[in-house]
mmCIF file of C-alpha atoms and ligand atoms in Angstrom:
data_model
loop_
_atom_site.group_PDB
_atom_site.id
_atom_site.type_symbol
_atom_site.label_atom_id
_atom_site.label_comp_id
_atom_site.label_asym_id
_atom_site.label_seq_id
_atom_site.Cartn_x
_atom_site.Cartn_y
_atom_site.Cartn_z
ATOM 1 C CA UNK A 1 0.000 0.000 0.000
ATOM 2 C CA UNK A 2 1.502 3.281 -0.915
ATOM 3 C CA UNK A 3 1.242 6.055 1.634
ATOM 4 C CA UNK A 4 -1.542 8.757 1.182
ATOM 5 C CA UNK A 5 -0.444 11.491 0.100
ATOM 6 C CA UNK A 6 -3.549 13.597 2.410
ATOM 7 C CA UNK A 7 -4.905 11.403 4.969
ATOM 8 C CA UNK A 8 -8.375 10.869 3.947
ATOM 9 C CA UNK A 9 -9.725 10.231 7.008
ATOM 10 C CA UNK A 10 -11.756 12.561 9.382
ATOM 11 C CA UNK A 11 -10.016 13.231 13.039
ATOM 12 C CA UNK A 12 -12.863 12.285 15.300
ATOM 13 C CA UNK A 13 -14.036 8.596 14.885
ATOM 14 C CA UNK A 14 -16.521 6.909 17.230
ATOM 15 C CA UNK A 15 -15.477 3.768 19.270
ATOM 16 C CA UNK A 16 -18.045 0.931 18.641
ATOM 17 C CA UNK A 17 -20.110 3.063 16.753
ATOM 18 C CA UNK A 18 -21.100 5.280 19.354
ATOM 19 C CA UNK A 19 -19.271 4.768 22.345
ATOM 20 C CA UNK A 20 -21.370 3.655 25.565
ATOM 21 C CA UNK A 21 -24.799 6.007 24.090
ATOM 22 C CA UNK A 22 -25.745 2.923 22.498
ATOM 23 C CA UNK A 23 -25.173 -1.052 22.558
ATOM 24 C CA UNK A 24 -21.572 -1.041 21.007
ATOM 25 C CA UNK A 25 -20.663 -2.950 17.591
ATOM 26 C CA UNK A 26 -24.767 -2.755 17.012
ATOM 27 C CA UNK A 27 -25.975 -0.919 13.949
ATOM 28 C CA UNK A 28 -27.853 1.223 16.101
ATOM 29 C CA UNK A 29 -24.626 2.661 17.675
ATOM 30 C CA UNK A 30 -23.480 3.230 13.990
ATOM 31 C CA UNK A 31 -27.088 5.477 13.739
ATOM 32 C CA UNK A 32 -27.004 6.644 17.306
ATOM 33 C CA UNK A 33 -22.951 8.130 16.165
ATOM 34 C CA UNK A 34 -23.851 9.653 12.776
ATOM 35 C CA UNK A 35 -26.927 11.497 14.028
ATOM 36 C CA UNK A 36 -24.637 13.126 16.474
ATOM 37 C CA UNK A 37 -22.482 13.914 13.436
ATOM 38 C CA UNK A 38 -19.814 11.042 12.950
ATOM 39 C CA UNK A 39 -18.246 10.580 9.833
ATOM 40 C CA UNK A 40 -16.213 7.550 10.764
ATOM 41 C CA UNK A 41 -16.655 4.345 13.068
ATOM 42 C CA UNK A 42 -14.416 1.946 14.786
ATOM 43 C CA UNK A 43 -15.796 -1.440 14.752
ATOM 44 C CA UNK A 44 -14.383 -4.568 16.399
ATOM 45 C CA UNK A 45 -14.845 -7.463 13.516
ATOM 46 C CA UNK A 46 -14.634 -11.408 14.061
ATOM 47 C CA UNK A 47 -15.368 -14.479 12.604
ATOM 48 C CA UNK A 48 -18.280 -17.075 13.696
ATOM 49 C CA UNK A 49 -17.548 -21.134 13.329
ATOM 50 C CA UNK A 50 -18.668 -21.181 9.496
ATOM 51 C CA UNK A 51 -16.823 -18.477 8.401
ATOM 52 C CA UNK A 52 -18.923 -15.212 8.731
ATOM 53 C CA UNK A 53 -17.624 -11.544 9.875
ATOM 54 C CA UNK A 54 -19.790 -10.117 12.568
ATOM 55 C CA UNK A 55 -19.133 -6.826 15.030
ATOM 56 C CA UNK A 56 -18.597 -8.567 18.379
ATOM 57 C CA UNK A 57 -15.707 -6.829 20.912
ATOM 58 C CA UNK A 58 -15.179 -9.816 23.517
ATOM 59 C CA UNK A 59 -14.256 -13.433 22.698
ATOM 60 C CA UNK A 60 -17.111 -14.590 24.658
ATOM 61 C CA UNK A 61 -20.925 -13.832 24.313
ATOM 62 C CA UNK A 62 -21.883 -13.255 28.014
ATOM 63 C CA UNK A 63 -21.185 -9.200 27.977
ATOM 64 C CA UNK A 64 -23.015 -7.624 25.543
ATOM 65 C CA UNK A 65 -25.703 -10.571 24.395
ATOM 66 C CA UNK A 66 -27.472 -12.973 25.937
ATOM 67 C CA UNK A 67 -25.958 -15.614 24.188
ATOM 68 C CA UNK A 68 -23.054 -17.749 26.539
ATOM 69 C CA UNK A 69 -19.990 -19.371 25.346
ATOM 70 C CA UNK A 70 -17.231 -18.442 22.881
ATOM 71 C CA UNK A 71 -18.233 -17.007 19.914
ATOM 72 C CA UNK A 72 -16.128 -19.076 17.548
ATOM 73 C CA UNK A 73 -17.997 -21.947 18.468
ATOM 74 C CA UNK A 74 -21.718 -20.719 17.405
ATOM 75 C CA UNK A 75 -22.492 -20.834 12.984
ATOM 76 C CA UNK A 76 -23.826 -17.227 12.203
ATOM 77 C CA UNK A 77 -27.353 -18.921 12.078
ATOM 78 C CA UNK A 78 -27.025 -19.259 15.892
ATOM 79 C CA UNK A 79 -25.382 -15.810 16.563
ATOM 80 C CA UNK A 80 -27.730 -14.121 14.330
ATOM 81 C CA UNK A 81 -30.468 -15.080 16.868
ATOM 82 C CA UNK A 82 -28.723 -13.450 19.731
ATOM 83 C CA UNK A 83 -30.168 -9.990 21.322
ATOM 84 C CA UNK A 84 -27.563 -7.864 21.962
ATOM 85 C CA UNK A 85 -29.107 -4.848 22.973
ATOM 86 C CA UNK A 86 -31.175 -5.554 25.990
ATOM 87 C CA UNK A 87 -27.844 -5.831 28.305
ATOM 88 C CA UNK A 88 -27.461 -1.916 27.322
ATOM 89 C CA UNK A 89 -30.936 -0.535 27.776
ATOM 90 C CA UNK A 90 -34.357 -1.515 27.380
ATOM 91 C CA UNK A 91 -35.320 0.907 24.002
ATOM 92 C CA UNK A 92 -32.337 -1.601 22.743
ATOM 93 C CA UNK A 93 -33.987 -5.179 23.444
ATOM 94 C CA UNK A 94 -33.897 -6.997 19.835
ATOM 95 C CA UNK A 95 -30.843 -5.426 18.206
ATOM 96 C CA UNK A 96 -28.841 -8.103 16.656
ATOM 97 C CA UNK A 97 -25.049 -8.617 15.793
ATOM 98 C CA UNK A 98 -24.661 -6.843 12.636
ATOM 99 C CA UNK A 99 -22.651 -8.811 9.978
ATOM 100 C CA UNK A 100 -19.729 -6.794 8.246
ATOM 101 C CA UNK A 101 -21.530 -6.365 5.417
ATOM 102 C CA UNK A 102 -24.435 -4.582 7.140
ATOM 103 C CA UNK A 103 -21.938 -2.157 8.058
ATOM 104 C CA UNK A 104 -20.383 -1.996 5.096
ATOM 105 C CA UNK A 105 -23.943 -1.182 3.310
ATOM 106 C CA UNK A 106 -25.052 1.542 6.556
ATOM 107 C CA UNK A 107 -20.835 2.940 5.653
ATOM 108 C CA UNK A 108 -21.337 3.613 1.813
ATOM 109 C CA UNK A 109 -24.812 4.430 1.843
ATOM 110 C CA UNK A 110 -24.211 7.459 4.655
ATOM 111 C CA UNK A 111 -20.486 8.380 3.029
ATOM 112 C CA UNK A 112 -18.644 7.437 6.368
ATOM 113 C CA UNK A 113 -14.983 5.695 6.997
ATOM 114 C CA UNK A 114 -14.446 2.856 8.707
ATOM 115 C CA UNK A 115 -12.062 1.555 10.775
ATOM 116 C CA UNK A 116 -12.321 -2.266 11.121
ATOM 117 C CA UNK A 117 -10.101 -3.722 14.359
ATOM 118 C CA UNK A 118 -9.856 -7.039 13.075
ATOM 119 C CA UNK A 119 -10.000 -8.678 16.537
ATOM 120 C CA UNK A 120 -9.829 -12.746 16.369
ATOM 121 C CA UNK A 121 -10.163 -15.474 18.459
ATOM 122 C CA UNK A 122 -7.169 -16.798 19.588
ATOM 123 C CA UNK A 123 -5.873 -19.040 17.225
ATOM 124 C CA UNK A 124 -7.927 -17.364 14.281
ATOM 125 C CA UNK A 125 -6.036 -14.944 13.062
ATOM 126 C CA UNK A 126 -5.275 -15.498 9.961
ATOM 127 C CA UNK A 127 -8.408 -16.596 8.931
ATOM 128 C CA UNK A 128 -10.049 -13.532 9.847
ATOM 129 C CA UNK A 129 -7.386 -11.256 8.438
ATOM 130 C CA UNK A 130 -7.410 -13.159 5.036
ATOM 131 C CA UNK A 131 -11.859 -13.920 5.411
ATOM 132 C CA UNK A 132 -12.528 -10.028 6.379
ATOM 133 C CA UNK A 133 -10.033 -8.211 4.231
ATOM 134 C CA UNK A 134 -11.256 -9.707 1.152
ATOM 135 C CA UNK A 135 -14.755 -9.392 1.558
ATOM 136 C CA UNK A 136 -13.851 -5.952 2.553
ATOM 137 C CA UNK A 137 -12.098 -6.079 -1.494
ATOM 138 C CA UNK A 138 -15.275 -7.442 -2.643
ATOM 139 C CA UNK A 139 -17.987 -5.526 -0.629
ATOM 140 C CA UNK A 140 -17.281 -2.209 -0.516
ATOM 141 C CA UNK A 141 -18.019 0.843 -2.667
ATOM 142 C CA UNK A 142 -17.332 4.151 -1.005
ATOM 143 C CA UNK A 143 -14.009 6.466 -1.094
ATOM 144 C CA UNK A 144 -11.823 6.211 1.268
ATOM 145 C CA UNK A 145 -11.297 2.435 1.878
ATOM 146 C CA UNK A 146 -11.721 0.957 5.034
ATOM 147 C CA UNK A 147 -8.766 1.486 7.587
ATOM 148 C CA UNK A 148 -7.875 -2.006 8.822
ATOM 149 C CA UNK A 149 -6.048 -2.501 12.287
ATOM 150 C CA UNK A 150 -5.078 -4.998 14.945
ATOM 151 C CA UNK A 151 -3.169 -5.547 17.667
ATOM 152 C CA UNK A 152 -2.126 -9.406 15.488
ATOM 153 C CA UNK A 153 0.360 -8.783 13.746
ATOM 154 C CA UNK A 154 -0.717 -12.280 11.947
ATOM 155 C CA UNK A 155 -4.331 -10.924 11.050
ATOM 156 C CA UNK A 156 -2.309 -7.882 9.386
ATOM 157 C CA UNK A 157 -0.005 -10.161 7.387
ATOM 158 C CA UNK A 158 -2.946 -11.993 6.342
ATOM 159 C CA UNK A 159 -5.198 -9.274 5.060
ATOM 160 C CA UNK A 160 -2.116 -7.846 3.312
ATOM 161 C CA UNK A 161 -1.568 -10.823 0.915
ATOM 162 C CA UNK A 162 -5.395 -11.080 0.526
ATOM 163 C CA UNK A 163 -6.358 -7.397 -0.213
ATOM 164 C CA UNK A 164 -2.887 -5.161 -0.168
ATOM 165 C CA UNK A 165 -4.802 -2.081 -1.575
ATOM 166 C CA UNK A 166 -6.415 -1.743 1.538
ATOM 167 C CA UNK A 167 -4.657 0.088 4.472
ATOM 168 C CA UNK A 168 -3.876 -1.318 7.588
ATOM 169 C CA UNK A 169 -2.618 0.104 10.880
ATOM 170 C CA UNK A 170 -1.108 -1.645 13.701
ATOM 171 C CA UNK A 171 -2.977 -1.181 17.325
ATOM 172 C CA UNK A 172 -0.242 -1.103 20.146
ATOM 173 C CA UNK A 173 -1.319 -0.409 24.044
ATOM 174 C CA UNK A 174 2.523 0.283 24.767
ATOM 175 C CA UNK A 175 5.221 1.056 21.788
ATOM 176 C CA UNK A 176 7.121 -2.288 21.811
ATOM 177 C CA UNK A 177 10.885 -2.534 20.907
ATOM 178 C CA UNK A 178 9.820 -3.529 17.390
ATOM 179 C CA UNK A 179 7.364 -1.417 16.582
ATOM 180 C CA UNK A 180 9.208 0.089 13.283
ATOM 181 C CA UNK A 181 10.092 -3.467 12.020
ATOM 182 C CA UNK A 182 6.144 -4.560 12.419
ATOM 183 C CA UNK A 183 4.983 -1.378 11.049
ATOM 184 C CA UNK A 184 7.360 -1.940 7.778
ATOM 185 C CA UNK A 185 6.957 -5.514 7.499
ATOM 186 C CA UNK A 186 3.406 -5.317 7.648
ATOM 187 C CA UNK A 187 3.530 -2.406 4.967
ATOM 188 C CA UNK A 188 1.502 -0.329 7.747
ATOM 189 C CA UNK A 189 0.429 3.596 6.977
ATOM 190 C CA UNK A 190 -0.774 4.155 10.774
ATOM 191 C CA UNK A 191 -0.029 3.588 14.421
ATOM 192 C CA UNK A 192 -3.268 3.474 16.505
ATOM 193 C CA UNK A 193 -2.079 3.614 20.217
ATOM 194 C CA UNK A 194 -3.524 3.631 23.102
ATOM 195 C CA UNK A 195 -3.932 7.560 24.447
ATOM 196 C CA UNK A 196 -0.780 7.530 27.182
ATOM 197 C CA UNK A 197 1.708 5.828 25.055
ATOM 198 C CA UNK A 198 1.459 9.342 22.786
ATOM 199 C CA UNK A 199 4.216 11.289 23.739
ATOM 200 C CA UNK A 200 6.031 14.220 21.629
ATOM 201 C CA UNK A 201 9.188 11.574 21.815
ATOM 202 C CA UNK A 202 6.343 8.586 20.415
ATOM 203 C CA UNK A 203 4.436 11.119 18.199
ATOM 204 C CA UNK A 204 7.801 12.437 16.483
ATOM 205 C CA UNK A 205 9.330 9.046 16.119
ATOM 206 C CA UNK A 206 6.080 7.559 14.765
ATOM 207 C CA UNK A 207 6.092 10.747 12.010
ATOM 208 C CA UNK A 208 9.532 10.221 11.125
ATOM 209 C CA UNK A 209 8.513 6.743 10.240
ATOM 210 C CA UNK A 210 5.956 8.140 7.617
ATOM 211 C CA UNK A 211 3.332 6.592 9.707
ATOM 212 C CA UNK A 212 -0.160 8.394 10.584
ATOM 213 C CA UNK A 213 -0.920 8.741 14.313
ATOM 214 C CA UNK A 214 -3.835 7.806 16.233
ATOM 215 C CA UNK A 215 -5.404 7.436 19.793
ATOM 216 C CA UNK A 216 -7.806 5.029 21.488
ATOM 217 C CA UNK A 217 -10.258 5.855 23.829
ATOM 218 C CA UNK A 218 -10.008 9.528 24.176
ATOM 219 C CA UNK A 219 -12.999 10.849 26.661
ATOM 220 C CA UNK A 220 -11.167 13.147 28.181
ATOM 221 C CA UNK A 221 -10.910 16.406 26.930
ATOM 222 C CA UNK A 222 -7.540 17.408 28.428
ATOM 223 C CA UNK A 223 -6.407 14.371 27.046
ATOM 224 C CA UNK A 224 -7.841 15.944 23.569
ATOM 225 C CA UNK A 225 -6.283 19.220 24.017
ATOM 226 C CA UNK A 226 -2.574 17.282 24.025
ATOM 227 C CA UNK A 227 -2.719 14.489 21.297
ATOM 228 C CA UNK A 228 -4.196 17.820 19.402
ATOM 229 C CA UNK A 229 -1.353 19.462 19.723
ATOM 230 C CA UNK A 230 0.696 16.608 19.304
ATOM 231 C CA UNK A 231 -0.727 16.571 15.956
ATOM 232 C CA UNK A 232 -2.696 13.045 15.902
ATOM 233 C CA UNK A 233 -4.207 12.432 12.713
ATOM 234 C CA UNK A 234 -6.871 10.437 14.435
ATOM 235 C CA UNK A 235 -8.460 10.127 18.287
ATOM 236 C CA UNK A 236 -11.251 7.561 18.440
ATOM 237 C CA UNK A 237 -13.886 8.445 21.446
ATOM 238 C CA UNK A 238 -17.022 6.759 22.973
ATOM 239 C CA UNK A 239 -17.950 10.133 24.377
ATOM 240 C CA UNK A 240 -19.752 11.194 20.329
ATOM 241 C CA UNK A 241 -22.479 13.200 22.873
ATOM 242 C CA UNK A 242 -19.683 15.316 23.612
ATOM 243 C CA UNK A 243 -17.009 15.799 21.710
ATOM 244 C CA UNK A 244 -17.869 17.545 17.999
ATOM 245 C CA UNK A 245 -16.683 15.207 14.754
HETATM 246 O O1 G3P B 301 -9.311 0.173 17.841
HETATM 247 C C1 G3P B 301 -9.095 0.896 18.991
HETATM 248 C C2 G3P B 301 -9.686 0.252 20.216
HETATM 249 O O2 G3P B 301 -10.973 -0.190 19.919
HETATM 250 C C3 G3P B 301 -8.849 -0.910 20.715
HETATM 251 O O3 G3P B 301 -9.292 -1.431 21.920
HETATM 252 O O4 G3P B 301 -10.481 -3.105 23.271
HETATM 253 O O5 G3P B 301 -11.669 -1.055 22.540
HETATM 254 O O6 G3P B 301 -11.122 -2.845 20.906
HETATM 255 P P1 G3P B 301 -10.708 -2.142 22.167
HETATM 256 MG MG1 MG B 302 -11.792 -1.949 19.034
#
């Protein structure tokens, strides 16, 4: 993937779809975040036993459905039976796990970016980095392409030999030793960090790289003030209520 020359993506991107507001990874936190004016959405992506990619953030069904069990186990026929919005609130008992391609579809049809954290069950990896990144390839038809990260470096490999044209970033919660070697090998355009590993040291390193910089879960708005004026390209928030996009 060749570096862009402007990043195409907007600063402020909502975590889940719309933070905590709504049941996260549900297509009505996707509404809930672009009627409070999101233009982009992080989204945590996985695969069920057969081979479908659903939004679901945990390995295990117990938090946000009321499904039990690991996730990898269930076919999509199962899953796609689950409620998984009455553990939020009651307005939200029925919503379902959306299927990428739901949120692919709600994406192009409202103009948004996506970011999709390719986040596998251990052991699956690969076969969600090669499964999501080409249906991703296949699927999608809005400008700019999806923005794919993960803290697996093996899902990143994977997508890259299925789909290279489409970006990828790798997610770190602390800047490892070998952070420039992954980002290279892995033919990275971003770093996605968590919030306190941004430093001006981090943030100037990461630039001199020719790697975009961006911050997860920023809810804090002294927090925003600095990675601001570090110059992130990119803070992802659950707090869409208050901060503007
Ligand atoms: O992609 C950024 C952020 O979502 C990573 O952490 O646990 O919220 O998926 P997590
Ligand atoms: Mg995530």
């Amino acid at each position: 993937m060749m570096p862009f020359e402007a990043w195409p993506y907007p600063r402020w991107i909502a975590h889940r779809g719309a933070g905590r507001l709504a049941p996260e990874n549900t297509l009505a936190a996707f509404a809930l975040g672009y009627a409070h004016g999101y233009r982009m959405f992080e989204c945590d992506v996985r695969l069920s036993a057969d081979g479908h990619a659903f939004l679901l953030h945990d390995d295990r069904l117990e938090r946000t459905t009321d499904g039990a069990g690991e996730a990898l186990q269930r076919t999509w026929t199962e899953l796609a039976r689950l409620d998984a919005g009455a553990w939020h609130s009651a307005p939200y008992a029925g919503e379902r796990l959306p299927l990428l391609a739901q949120v692919l579809d709600f994406c192009s049809a409202h103009d948004c970016a996506l970011n999709v954290e390719l986040k596998p069950a251990p052991g699956d990896a690969r076969r969600t980095g090669t499964t999501v990144a080409a249906q991703i390839a296949r699927h999608w038809r809005g400008s700019p392409p999806p923005l794919l990260s993960s803290f697996e470096p093996a899902a990143l490999e994977a997508a890259a030999l299925a789909a290279p044209g489409l970006p990828r970033a790798l997610l770190l919660e602390h800047f490892s030793a070998d952070w420039r070697e992954a980002t290279a090998r892995l033919g990275c355009v971003a770093v996605v960090a968590e919030q306190t590993a941004w430093t001006s040291d981090t943030a100037l390193a990461v630039g001199a790289a020719g790697l975009r910089r961006l911050a997860y879960t920023v809810n804090d708005d002294a927090e925003a003030e600095r990675l601001v004026a570090l110059g992130l390209d990119g803070l992802i928030t659950d707090r869409v209520d208050h901060f503007r996009a």
